[in-house]
XYZ file of C-alpha atoms in Angstrom:
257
model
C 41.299 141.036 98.888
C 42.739 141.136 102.454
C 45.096 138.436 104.315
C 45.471 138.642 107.588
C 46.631 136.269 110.566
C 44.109 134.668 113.252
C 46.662 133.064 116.271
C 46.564 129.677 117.303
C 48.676 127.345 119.832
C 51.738 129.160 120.801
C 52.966 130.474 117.498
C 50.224 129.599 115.093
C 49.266 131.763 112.315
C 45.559 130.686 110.842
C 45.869 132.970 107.389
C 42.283 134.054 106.600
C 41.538 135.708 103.567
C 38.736 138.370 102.776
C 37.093 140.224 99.909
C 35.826 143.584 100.155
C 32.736 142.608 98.525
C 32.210 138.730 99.908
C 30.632 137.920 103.791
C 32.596 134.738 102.831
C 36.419 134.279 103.664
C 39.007 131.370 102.988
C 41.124 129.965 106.190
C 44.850 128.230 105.216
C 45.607 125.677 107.787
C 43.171 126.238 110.509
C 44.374 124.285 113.313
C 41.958 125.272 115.521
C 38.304 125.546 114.763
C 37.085 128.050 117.804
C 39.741 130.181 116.691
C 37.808 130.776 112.944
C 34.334 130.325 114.108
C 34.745 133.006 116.814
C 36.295 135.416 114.217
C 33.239 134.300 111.741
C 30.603 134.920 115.096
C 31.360 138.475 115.856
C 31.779 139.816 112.300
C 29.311 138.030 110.861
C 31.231 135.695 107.979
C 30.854 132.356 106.401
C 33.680 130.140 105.655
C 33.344 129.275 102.125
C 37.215 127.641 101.683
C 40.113 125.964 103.215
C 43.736 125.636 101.845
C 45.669 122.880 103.735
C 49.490 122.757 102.891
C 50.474 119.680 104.793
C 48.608 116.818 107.367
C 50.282 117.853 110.446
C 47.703 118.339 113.660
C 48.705 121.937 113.973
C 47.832 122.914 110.466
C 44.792 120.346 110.041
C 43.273 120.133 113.870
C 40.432 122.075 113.184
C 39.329 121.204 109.326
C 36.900 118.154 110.496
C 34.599 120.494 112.648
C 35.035 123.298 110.468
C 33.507 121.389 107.543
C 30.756 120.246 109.613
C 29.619 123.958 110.556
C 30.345 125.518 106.895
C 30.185 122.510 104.751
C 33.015 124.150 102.474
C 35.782 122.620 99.959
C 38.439 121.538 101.295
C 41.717 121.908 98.966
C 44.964 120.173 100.347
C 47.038 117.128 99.926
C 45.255 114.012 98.305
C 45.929 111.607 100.949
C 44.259 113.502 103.422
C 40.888 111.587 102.343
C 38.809 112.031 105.733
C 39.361 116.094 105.022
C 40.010 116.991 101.711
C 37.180 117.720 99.270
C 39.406 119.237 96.518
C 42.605 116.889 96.375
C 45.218 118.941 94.249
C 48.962 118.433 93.732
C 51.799 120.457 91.797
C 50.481 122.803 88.879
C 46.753 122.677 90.281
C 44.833 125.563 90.537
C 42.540 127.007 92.978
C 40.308 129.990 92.798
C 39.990 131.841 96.067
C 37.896 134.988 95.101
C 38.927 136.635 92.222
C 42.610 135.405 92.567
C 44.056 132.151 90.598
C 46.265 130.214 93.243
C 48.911 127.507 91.329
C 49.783 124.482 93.805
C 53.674 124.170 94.261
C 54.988 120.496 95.731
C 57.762 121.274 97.980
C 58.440 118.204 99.650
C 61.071 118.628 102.415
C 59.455 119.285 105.707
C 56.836 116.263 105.063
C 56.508 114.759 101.629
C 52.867 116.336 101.448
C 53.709 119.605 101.491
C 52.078 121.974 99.159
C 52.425 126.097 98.797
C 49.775 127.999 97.343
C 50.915 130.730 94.857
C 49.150 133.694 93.126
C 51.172 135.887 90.623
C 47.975 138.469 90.092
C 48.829 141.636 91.027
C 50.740 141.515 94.099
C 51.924 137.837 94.131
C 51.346 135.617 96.765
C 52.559 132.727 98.419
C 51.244 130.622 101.557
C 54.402 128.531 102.293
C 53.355 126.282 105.419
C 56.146 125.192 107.224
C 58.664 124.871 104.077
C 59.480 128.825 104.110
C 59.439 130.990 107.408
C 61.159 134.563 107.655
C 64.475 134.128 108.634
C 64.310 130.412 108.178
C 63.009 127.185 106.796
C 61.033 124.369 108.048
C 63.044 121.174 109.947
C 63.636 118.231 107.553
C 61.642 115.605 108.844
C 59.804 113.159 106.161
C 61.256 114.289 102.783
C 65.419 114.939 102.497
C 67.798 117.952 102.448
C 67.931 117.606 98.397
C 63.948 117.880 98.672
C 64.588 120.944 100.949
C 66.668 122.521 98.732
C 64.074 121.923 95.544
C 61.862 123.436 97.436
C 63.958 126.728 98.358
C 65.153 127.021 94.645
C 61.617 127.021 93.852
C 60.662 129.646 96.141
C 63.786 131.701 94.849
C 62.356 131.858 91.309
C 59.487 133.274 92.129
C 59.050 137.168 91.689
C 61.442 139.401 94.273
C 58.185 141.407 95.319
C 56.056 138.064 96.588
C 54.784 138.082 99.842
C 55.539 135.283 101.904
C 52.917 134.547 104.531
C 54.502 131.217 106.650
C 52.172 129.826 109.476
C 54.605 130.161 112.744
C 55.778 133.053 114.517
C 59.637 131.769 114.564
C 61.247 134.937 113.129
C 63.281 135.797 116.593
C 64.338 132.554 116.473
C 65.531 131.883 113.075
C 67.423 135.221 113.134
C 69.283 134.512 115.941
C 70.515 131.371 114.501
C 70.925 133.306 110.738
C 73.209 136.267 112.631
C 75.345 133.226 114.258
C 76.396 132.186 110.346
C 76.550 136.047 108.966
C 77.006 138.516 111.827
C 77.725 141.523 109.575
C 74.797 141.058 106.999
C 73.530 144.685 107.452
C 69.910 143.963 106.070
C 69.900 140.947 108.572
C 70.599 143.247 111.853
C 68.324 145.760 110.347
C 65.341 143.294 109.952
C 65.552 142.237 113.360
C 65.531 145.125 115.092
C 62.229 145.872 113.106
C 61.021 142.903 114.005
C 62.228 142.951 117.727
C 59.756 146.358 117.967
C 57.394 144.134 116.141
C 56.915 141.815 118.703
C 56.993 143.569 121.779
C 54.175 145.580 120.696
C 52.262 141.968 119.853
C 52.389 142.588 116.048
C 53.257 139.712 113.494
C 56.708 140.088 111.701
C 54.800 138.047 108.926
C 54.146 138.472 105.984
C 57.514 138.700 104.859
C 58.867 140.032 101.124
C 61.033 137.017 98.768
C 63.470 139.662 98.022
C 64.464 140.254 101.768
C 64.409 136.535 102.472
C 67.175 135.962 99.866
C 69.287 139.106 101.731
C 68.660 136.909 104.757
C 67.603 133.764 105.126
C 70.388 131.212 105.161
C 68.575 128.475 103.688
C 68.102 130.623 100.317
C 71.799 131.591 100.929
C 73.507 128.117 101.544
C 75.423 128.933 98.854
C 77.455 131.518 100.291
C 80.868 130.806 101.281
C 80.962 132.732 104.610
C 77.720 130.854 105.998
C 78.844 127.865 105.057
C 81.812 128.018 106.821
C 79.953 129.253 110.081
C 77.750 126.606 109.916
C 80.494 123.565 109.396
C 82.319 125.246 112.249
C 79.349 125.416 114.511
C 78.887 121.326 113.516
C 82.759 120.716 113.971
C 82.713 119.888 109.933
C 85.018 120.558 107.164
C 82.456 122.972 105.048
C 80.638 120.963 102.211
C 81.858 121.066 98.079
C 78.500 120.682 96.885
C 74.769 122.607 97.104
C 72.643 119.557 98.596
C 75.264 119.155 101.571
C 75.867 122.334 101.931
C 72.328 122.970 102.702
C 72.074 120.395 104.903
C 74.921 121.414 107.016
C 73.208 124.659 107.419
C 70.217 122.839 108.546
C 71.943 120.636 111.013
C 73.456 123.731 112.930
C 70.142 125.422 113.075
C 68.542 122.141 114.232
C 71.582 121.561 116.588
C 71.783 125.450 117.523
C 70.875 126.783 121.077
């Protein structure tokens, strides 16, 4: 089985996943249709899937025509009636090939958010918008304590998962994540990779858990230094618990230029 990214929009990533022995493939979040039935045109494959992890345009745009040309299951969040064939919430599962997927809630970025998680072989996870490399989505249905759920659930999962996130913000986050911890060595180091990355057009994405929680500052909240750096950037006296300290960090990456 092969993932790989189809863009979309300005920073889209369409995830579309392959088998080596399947003219079929699966599409997670395909907010454009053109964009997955021109890839399905010239090499000649039929969409037999869709994985939807929350109901925002971007992520959902293209499901309604795509269903009409492939007539396909639909697996996503239950409200989502109009679209989704296969409703499933936390602990579902969903077979995609020969690979068992287990539906994670992580409410924080909308209160339908769902990530998609294999632990076969090399494990898997399709975050959405809740986990990006380098950062975390904005906060804007569910609450910082939701957030913050959904980051500890992230962090339990095996060091070696792959995290494939459906935007192209990595520049962006890691400016923000060197304004909290300048010196983090494996930060400055993953940037300049991914600095090379992108001016030769490449994705930085998929990313690995176990450099997310050397740094990303939303699975590091905890830390003293970044908490301090991001009170100070907020004009705040640095938070005593876990919930507000998260959400400090978030505020000075939402309020950060």
């Amino acid at each position: 089985m092969t993932i790989f990214p189809l863009p979309a929009f300005n920073d889209n990533y369409i995830w579309i996943i392959q088998d080596k022995d399947s003219s079929g493939i699966w599409a997670v979040d395909p907010g454009k249709a053109d964009v997955v039935l021109n890839y399905c045109r010239e090499y000649k494959k039929t969409l037999t899937g869709i994985l939807i992890t929350h109901h925002h345009k971007d992520h959902t745009g293209g499901v309604a025509e795509l269903k009409q040309h492939s007539n396909c299951p639909v697996h996503g969040p239950e409200h989502l009636t109009e679209l989704v064939t296969h409703p499933v919430d936390d602990n579902d599962q969903v077979q995609i090939f020969s690979k068992i997927f287990t539906v994670i809630a992580t409410p924080g970025h909308t209160l339908d958010h769902l990530c998609y998680f294999s632990k076969q072989e090399t494990p898997i996870l399709f975050s959405g918008d809740t986990l990006f490399k380098g950062g975390c989505g904005r906060i804007m249905e569910g609450t910082p304590e939701q957030m913050l759920t959904a980051m500890t659930k992230i962090s339990d999962l095996p060091d070696d998962t792959l995290i494939y996130g459906t935007h192209e913000y990595t520049l962006a986050n890691y400016r923000f994540a060197l304004s909290v911890e300048p010196n983090n060595k494996d930060l400055i180091e993953s940037n300049n990779t991914c600095k090379k990355l992108r001016a030769e057009e490449k994705p930085t994405l998929p990313t690995k858990l176990s450099l997310e929680k050397k740094t990303n500052p939303f699975l590091r909240s905890h830390i003293e230094a970044i908490k301090v750096q991001a009170a100070q950037q907020l004009n705040e006296i640095p938070a005593e618990n876990s919930i507000a300290a998260f959400s400090q960090v978030r505020r000075a990456k939402d309020s950060f230029s």
